[in-house]
XYZ file of C-alpha atoms in Angstrom:
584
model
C -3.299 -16.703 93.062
C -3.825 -19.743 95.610
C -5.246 -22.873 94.151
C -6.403 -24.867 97.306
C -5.164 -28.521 97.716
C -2.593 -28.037 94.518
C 0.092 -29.763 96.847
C -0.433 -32.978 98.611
C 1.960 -33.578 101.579
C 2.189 -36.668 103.050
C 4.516 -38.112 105.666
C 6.820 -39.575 103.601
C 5.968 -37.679 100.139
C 5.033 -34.537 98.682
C 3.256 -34.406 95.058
C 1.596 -32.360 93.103
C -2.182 -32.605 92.634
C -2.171 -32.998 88.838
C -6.285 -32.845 88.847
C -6.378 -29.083 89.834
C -4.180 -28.037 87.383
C -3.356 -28.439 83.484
C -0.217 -29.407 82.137
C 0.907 -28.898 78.932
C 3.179 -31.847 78.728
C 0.357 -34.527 79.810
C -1.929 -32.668 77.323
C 0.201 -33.250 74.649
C 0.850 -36.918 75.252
C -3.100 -37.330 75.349
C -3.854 -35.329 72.455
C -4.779 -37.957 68.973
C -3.343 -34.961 66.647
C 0.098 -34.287 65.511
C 2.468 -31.638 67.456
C 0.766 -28.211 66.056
C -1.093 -29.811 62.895
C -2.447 -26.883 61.991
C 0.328 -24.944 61.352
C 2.047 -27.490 58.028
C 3.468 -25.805 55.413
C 4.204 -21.868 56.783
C 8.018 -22.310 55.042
C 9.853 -25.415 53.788
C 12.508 -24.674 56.307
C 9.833 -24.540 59.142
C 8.386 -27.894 57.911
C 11.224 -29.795 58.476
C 11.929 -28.400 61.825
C 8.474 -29.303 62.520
C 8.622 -32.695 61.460
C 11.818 -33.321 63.512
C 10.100 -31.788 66.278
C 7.042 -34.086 65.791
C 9.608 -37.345 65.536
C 11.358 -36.461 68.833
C 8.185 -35.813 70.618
C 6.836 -39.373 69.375
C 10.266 -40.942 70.130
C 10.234 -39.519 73.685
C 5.776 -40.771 74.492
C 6.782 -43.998 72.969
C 10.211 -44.605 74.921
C 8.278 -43.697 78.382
C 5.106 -46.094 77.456
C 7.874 -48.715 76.587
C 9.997 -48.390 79.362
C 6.792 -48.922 81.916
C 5.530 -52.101 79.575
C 9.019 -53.178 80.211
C 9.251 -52.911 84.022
C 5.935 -54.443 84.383
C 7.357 -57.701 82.082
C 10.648 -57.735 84.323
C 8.348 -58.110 87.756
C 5.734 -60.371 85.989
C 3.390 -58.004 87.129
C -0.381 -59.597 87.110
C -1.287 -59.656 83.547
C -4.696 -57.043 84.054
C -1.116 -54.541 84.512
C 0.427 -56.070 81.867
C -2.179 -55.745 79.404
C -3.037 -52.070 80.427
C 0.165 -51.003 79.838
C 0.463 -52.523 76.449
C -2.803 -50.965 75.077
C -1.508 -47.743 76.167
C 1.249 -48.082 73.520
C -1.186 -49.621 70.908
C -3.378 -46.319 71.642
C -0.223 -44.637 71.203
C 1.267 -46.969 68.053
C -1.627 -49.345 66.770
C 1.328 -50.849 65.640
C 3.878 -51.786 67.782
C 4.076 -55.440 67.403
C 5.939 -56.217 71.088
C 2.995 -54.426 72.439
C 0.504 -56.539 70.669
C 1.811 -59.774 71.665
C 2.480 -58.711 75.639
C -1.375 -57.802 75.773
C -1.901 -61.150 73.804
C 0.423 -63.358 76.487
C -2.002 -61.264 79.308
C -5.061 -62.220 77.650
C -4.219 -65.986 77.993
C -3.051 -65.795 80.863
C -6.273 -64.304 82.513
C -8.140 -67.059 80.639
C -9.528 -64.890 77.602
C -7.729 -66.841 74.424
C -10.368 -65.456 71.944
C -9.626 -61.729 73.060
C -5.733 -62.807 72.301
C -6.982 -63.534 68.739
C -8.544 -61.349 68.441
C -5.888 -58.276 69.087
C -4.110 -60.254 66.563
C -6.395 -59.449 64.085
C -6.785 -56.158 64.471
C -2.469 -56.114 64.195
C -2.667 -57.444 61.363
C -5.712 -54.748 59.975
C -3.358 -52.535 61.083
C -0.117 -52.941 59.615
C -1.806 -54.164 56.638
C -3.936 -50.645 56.334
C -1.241 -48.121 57.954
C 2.099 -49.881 56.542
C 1.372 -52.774 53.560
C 2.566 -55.131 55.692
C 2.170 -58.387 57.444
C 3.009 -59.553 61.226
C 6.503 -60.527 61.934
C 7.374 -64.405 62.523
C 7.541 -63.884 66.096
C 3.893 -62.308 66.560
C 2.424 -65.081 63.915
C 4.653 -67.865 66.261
C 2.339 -66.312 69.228
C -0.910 -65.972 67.406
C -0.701 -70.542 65.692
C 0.191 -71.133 69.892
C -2.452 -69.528 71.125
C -5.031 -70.630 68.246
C -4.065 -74.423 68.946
C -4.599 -74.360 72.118
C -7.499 -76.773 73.406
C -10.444 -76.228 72.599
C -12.013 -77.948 75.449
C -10.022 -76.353 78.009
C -12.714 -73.677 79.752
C -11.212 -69.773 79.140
C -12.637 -68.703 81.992
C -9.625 -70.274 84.395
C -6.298 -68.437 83.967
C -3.636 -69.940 82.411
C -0.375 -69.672 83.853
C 2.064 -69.166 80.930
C 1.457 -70.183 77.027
C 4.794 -72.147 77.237
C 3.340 -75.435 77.117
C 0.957 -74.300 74.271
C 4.072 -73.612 72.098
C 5.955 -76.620 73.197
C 3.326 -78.258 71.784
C 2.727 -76.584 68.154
C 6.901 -77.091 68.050
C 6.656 -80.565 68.901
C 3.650 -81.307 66.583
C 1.406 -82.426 69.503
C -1.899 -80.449 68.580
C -2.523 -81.541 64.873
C -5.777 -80.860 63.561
C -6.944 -84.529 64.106
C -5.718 -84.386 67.925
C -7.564 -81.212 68.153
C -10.598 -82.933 67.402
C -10.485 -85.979 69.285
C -9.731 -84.040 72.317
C -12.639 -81.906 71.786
C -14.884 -84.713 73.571
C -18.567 -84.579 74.843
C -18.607 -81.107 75.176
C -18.042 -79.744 71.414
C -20.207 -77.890 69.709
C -20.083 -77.366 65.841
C -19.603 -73.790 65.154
C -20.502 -71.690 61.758
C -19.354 -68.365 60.257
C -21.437 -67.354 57.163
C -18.752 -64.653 55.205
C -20.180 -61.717 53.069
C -20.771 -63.089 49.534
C -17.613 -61.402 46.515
C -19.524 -59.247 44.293
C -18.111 -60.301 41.189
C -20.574 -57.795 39.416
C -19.198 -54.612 40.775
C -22.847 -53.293 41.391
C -23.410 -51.806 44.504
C -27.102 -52.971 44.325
C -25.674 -56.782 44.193
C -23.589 -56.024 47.642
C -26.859 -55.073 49.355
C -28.793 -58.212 47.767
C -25.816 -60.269 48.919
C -25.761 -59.361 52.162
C -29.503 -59.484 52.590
C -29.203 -63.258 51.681
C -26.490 -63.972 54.115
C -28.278 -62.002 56.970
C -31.201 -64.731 56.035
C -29.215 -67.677 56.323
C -27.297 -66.761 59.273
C -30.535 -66.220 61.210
C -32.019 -69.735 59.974
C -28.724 -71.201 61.317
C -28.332 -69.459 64.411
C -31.623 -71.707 65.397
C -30.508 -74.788 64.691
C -29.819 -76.207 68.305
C -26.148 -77.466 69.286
C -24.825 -75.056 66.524
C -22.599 -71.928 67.408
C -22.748 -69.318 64.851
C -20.793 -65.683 64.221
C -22.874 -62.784 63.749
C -22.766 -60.975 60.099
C -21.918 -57.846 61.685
C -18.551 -59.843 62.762
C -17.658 -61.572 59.426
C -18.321 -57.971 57.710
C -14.492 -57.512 58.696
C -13.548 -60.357 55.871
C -15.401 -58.468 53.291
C -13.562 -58.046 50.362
C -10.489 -59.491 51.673
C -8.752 -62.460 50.031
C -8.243 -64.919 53.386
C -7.724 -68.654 53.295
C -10.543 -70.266 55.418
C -8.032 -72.215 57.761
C -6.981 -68.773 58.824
C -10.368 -66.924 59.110
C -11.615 -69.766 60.921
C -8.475 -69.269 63.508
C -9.413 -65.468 63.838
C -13.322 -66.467 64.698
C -12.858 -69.671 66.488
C -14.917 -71.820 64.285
C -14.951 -74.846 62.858
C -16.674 -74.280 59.252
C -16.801 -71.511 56.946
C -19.383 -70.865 54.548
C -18.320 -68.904 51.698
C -19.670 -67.914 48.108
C -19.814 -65.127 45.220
C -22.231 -63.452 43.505
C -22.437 -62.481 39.507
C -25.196 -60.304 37.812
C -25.562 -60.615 34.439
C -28.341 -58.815 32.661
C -31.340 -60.234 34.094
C -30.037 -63.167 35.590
C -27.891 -63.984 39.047
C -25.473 -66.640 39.977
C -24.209 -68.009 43.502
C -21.892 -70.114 44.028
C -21.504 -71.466 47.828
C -18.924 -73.555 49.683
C -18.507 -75.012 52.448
C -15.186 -75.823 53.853
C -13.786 -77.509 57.380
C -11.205 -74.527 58.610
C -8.929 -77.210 60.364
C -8.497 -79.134 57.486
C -9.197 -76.573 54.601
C -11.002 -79.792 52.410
C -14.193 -78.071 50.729
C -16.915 -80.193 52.091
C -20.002 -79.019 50.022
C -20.514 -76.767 47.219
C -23.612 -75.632 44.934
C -24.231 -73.359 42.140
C -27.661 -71.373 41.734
C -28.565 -69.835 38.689
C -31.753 -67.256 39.191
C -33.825 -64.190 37.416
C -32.563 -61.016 39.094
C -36.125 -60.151 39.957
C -36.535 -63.262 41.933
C -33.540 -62.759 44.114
C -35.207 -62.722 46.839
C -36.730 -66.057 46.497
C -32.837 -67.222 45.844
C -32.862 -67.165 49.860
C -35.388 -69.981 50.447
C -33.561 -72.390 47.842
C -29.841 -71.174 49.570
C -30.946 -71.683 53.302
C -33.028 -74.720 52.421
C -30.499 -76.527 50.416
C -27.042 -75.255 53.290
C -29.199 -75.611 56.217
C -30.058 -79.433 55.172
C -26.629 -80.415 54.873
C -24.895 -78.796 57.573
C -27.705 -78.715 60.278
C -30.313 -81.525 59.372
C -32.229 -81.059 62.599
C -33.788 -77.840 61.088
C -37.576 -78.655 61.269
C -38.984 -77.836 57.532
C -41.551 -75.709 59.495
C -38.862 -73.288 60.345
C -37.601 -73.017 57.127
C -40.957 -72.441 55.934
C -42.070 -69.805 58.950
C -38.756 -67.497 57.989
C -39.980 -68.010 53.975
C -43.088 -66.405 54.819
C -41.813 -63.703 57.351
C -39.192 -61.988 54.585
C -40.079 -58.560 52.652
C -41.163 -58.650 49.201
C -39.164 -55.793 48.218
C -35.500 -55.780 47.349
C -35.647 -51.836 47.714
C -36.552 -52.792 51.095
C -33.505 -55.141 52.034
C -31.444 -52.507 50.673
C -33.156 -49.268 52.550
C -32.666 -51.821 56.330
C -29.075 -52.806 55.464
C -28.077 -49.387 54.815
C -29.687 -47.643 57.812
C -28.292 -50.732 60.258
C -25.018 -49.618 58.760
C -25.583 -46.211 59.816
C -26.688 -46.856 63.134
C -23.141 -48.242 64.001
C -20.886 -45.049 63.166
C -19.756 -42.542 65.381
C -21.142 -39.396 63.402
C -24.323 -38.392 64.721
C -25.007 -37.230 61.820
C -24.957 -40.343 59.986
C -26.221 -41.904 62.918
C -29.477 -39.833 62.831
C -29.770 -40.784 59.046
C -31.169 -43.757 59.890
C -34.250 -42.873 60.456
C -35.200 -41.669 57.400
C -33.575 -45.127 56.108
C -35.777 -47.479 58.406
C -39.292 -44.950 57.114
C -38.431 -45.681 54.092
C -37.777 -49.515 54.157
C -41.078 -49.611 56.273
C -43.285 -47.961 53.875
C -42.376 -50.591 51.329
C -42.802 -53.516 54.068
C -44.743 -51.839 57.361
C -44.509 -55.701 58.248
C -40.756 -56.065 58.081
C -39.950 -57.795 61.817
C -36.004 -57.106 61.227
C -36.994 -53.638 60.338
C -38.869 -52.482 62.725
C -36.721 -54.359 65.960
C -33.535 -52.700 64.713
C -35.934 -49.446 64.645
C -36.689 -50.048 68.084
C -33.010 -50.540 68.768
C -32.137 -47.137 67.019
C -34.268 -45.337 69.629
C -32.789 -47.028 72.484
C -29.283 -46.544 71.204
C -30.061 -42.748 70.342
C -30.781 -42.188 74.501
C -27.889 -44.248 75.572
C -25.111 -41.974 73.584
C -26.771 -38.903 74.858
C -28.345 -37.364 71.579
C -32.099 -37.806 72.680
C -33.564 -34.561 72.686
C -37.055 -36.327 74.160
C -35.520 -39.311 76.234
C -39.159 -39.653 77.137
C -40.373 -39.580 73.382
C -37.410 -42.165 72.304
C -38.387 -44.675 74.997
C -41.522 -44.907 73.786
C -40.800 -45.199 69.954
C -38.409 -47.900 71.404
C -41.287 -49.891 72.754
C -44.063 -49.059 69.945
C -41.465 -50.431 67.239
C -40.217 -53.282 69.295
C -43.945 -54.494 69.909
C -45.142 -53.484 66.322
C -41.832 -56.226 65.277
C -43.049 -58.990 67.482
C -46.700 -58.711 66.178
C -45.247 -59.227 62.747
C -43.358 -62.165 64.178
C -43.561 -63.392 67.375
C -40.265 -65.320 67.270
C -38.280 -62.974 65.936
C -35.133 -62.887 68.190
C -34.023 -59.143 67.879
C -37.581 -57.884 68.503
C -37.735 -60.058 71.601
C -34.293 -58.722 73.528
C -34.728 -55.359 72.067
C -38.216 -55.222 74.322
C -35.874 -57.070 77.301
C -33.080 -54.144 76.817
C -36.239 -51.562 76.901
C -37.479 -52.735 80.119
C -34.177 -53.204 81.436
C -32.093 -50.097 80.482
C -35.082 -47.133 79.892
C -37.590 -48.906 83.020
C -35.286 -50.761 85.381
C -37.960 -53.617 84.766
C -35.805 -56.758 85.664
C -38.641 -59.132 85.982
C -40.168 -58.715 82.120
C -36.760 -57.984 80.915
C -35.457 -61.901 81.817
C -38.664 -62.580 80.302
C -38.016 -61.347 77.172
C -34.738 -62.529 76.858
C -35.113 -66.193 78.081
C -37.837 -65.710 75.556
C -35.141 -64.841 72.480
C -32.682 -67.235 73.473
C -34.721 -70.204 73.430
C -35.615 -68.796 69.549
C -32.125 -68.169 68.449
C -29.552 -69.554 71.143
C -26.952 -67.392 69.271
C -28.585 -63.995 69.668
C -25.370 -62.077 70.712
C -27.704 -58.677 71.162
C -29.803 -60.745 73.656
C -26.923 -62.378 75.738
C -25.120 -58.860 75.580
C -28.410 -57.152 77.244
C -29.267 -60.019 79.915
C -25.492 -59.842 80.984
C -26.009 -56.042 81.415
C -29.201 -56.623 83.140
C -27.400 -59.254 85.612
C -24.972 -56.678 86.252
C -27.259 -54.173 87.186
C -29.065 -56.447 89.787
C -25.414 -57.451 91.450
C -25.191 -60.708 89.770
C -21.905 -59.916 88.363
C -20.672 -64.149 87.961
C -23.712 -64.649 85.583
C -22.767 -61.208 84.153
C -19.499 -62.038 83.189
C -20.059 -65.850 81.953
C -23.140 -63.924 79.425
C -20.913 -61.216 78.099
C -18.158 -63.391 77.278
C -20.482 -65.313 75.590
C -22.182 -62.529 73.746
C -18.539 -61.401 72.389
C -17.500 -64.797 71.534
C -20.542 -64.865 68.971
C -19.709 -61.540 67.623
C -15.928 -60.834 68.139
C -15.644 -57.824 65.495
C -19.234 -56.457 65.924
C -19.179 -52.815 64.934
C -20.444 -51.807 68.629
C -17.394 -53.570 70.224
C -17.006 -50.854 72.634
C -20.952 -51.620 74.162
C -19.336 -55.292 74.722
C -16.223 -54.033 75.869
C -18.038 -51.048 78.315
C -20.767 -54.189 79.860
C -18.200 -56.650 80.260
C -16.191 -53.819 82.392
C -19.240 -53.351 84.475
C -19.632 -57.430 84.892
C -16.310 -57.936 86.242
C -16.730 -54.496 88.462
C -19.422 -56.288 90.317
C -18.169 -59.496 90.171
C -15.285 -57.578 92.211
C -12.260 -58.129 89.643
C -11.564 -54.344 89.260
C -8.469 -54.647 87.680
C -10.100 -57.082 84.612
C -12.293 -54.275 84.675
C -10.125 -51.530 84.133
C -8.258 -53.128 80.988
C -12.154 -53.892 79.596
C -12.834 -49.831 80.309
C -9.465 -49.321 78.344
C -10.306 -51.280 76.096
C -13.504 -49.593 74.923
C -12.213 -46.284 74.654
C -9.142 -47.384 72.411
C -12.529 -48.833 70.383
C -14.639 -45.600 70.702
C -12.356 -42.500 72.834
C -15.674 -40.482 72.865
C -17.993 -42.944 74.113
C -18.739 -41.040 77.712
C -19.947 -44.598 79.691
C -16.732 -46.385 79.086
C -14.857 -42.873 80.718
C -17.453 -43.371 83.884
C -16.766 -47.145 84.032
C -13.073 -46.649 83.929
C -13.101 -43.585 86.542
C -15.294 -45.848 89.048
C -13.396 -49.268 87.760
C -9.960 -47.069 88.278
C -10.736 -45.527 91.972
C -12.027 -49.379 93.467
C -9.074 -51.214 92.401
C -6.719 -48.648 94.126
C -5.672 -46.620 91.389
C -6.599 -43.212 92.826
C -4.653 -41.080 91.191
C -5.165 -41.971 87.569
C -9.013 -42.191 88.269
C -8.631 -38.943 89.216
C -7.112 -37.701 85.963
C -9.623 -39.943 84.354
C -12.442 -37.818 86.019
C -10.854 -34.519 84.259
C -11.052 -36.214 80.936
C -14.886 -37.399 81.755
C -16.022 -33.630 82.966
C -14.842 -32.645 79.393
C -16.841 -34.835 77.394
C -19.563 -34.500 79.650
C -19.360 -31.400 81.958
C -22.804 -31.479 83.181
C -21.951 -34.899 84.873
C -23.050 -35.187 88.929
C -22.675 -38.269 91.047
C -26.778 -37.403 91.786
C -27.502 -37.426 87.547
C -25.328 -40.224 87.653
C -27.378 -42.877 90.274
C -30.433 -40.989 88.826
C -30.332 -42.564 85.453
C -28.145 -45.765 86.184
C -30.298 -48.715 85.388
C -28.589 -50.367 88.775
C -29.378 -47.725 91.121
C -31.115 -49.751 93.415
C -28.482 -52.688 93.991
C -25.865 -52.314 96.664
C -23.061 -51.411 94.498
C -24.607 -48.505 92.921
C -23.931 -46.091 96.212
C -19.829 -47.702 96.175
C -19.894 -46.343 91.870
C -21.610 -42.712 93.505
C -18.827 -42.623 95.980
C -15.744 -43.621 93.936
C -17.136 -40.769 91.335
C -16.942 -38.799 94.133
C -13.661 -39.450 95.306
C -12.548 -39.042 91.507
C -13.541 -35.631 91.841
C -16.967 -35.671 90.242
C -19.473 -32.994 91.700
C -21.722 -34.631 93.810
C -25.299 -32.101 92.813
């Protein structure tokens, strides 16, 4: 049979159009599951011939995503290349240390240094989880030079190599006092409030304790001049036994606030501490001592008593405004913690149990502002990973639960971008959505949700420089939020229409090795891949898209696209098209 357009012949060049047809070699290397999984223990004998099968077939994907990481170092390739390549193999080998630390040289060499910590984190998760062990001298050598480097220095301008950086941790030039005084006019002190130990063992005591901290993180985050990490971030030191100097490296912050938590028949005790990261002195430290029952007053005497020492421009009024906005139930805290938990895995299943999590939290507190905004957030999220069976119905939950939250509080920062995402994403209503999030920035200046959303927004109306400035900002103050892949997937649109296609592909990447199913980040990376050149691979990209979505036009596509009437909505319709996507 004839397969039209299978060959393409060029003047020069004849190749084989790998779109039209399937492979079963390029299958395999894509597949996440072992060579024929399914078909372990037959025979002993046919076991071990399977796993030496399985080892050559690994040896053979890894040599071939090495050997192009390679070539790319040897012509100092631009580092968006450079940093492809290498999370190709750390799809492949999570990992593969010499990997990790070429994407980490890319990342400051574009000018992204907290993105190079960041992938050292998650090597170190990794070997930690998949191989009890820690990462080698070199990749910790890379990880202290790119830490130390200034502060002050703006990440947005690329840095040409990190050789001075390590000349100077090897010469002692950036000790923690230099660090400071170079820090100059334009510091700002920044916070990270870790999940409380359970010393208990009660899994009751772990929602109470994370209630507390959500509490005192949002008091903080108002405090003006002070930069603080969202709790969905420092949920990744949970349970893990970290010095502060080095979680403070990982999040880029200057304090830590740290504490456990003991139940003992009917009463509860804290103890909090506050410690300078550069230094690792413990600056403050308190002990509370409270009746279980009252634990939820134990949040008014925490924040009041941390908030006055490390931020004492907090007005007593706000102190005494969040008192009066919190639930009265426990039961409550515990029914929102667990459903906001829910809302961030990749099961739709579990996903969908959070609605009977947030009617249950509500019937105890209808007046519960965090409540009902992450409600409102639940319905938005439910249209935007395609599982709305009533897109209609869940846009306007969205906005009744988003308004309901900011008649129970009308500062409460969530509530307020929630509505601006609402208008933005579900109406294409630029105009009240910058209202809404000025509006929740000038609350809480550290509302990562609302900087993530107006960056989106700005994207969407071709402003693509404020774009990218907001999203960077949005992942700086939550750099291991649970929806990484959303930051990852908007700050690939950002630098699409801020026209740096190639950043853009690597962010793409880079939320698929975060969530492979999540269909926007495969339509980014097809449109992001076709601009910057890459035809070919967008084009293989597009086969990989029709799969997880095969209903997918370029006409569905504009149709829904909160940007559809900017300019660079029609150049995303035609590089689908060139991709290969049907147009109607």
């Amino acid at each position: 049979m004839r397969v039209p357009d299978l060959i393409d012949i060029g003047r020069e060049t004849i190749r084989l159009n790998t779109p039209e047809c399937w492979i079963d070699v390029l299958a395999g290397i894509e597949a996440t599951e072992p060579l024929l999984q399914d078909l372990d223990g037959v025979t002993p004998s046919f076991d071990q011939w399977l796993a030496g099968q399985r080892a050559r077939f690994e040896d053979r994907v890894r040599s071939k995503l090495e050997r192009e990481l390679d070539r790319l170092v040897k012509e100092n390739a631009p580092p968006q290349l450079r940093a492809a390549a290498a999370r190709k193999l750390i799809t492949f080998e999570p990992t593969h240390e010499g990997a990790v630390r070429t994407l980490m040289s890319a990342f400051v060499q574009i000018g992204d240094r907290g993105q190079a910590i960041r992938e050292y984190e998650r090597c170190r998760q990794a070997l930690r989880s998949m191989l009890d062990l820690q990462p080698s001298k070199e990749t910790v050598a890379l990880f202290e030079a790119v830490r130390l480097l200034s502060t002050s220095q703006s990440t947005t301008q690329p840095r040409p190599a990190l050789t001075g950086a390590v000349d100077d941790v090897v010469n002692g030039a950036r000790t923690p006092e230099r660090q400071v005084a170079a820090r100059g006019a334009a510091y700002q002190p920044s916070i990270a409030v870790l999940p409380f130990r359970n010393l208990s063992g009660q899994e009751t005591s772990d929602y109470a304790g994370d209630g507390l901290i959500e509490d005192l993180i949002e008091i903080l985050a108002r405090v003006p001049n002070l930069f603080v990490i969202s709790r969905l971030s420092t949920l990744t030191f949970k349970a893990q036994n970290r010095l502060p100097q080095e979680i403070g490296s990982v999040l880029g912050v200057q304090y830590v606030l740290s504490g456990s938590m003991r139940v003992s028949g009917n009463r509860l005790r804290l103890t909090v501490e506050l410690t300078d990261t550069l230094t690792g002195t413990a600056l403050w430290s308190s002990r509370l001592d409270e009746t279980a029952f009252d634990v939820l007053e134990v949040q008014y005497r925490l924040a009041d008593a941390i908030v006055r020492r490390v931020a004492p421009y907090l007005h007593q009024a706000e102190l005494q405004r969040s008192h009066s906005k919190r639930p009265d139930h426990l039961e409550a805290y515990d029914l929102f913690l667990r459903a906001q938990e829910n809302m961030h895995n990749s099961s739709r299943d579990i996903f969908e149990s959070s609605e009977g999590l947030f009617d249950k939290a509500l019937a105890l507190e209808p007046k519960y502002p965090a409540a009902l905004a992450w409600r409102a957030y639940w319905h938005v999220l439910r249209v935007g990973q395609g599982w709305s069976n009533d897109t209609a119905r869940d846009a306007a939950q969205a906005a009744l639960f988003a308004q309901r939250a900011v008649e129970c509080d009308a500062l409460q920062p969530m509530a307020l971008a929630v509505q601006g995402h609402i208008a933005s994403y579900l109406h294409k209503n630029f105009d009240v959505a910058f209202r809404h999030f000025d509006t929740a920035l000038r609350v809480n200046p550290n509302a990562a949700q609302a900087w993530l959303w107006s960056a989106a927004a700005n994207a969407w109306i071709d402003n693509g420089k404020r774009a990218v400035e907001e999203v960077t900002r949005a992942i700086s103050l939550s750099p291991f939020d649970p929806l990484m892949y959303a930051y990852s997937m908007i700050a690939s649109i950002a630098y699409l229409v801020d026209d740096q296609c190639d950043r853009a592909v690597e962010c793409a990447l880079r939320s698929l090795s975060e969530n492979s199913t999540y269909t926007s980040a495969h339509r980014i990376l097809v449109i992001s891949l076709m601009m910057s050149g890459h035809d070919l691979e967008a084009r293989d990209a597009a086969v990989e898209l029709l799969r997880l979505e095969p209903g997918l036009t370029v006409t569905g596509f504009l149709r829904r696209y909160p940007g559809s009437g900017s300019p660079h909505a029609a150049r995303f319709g035609d590089a689908l098209a060139k991709a290969g996507i049907p147009i109607a």
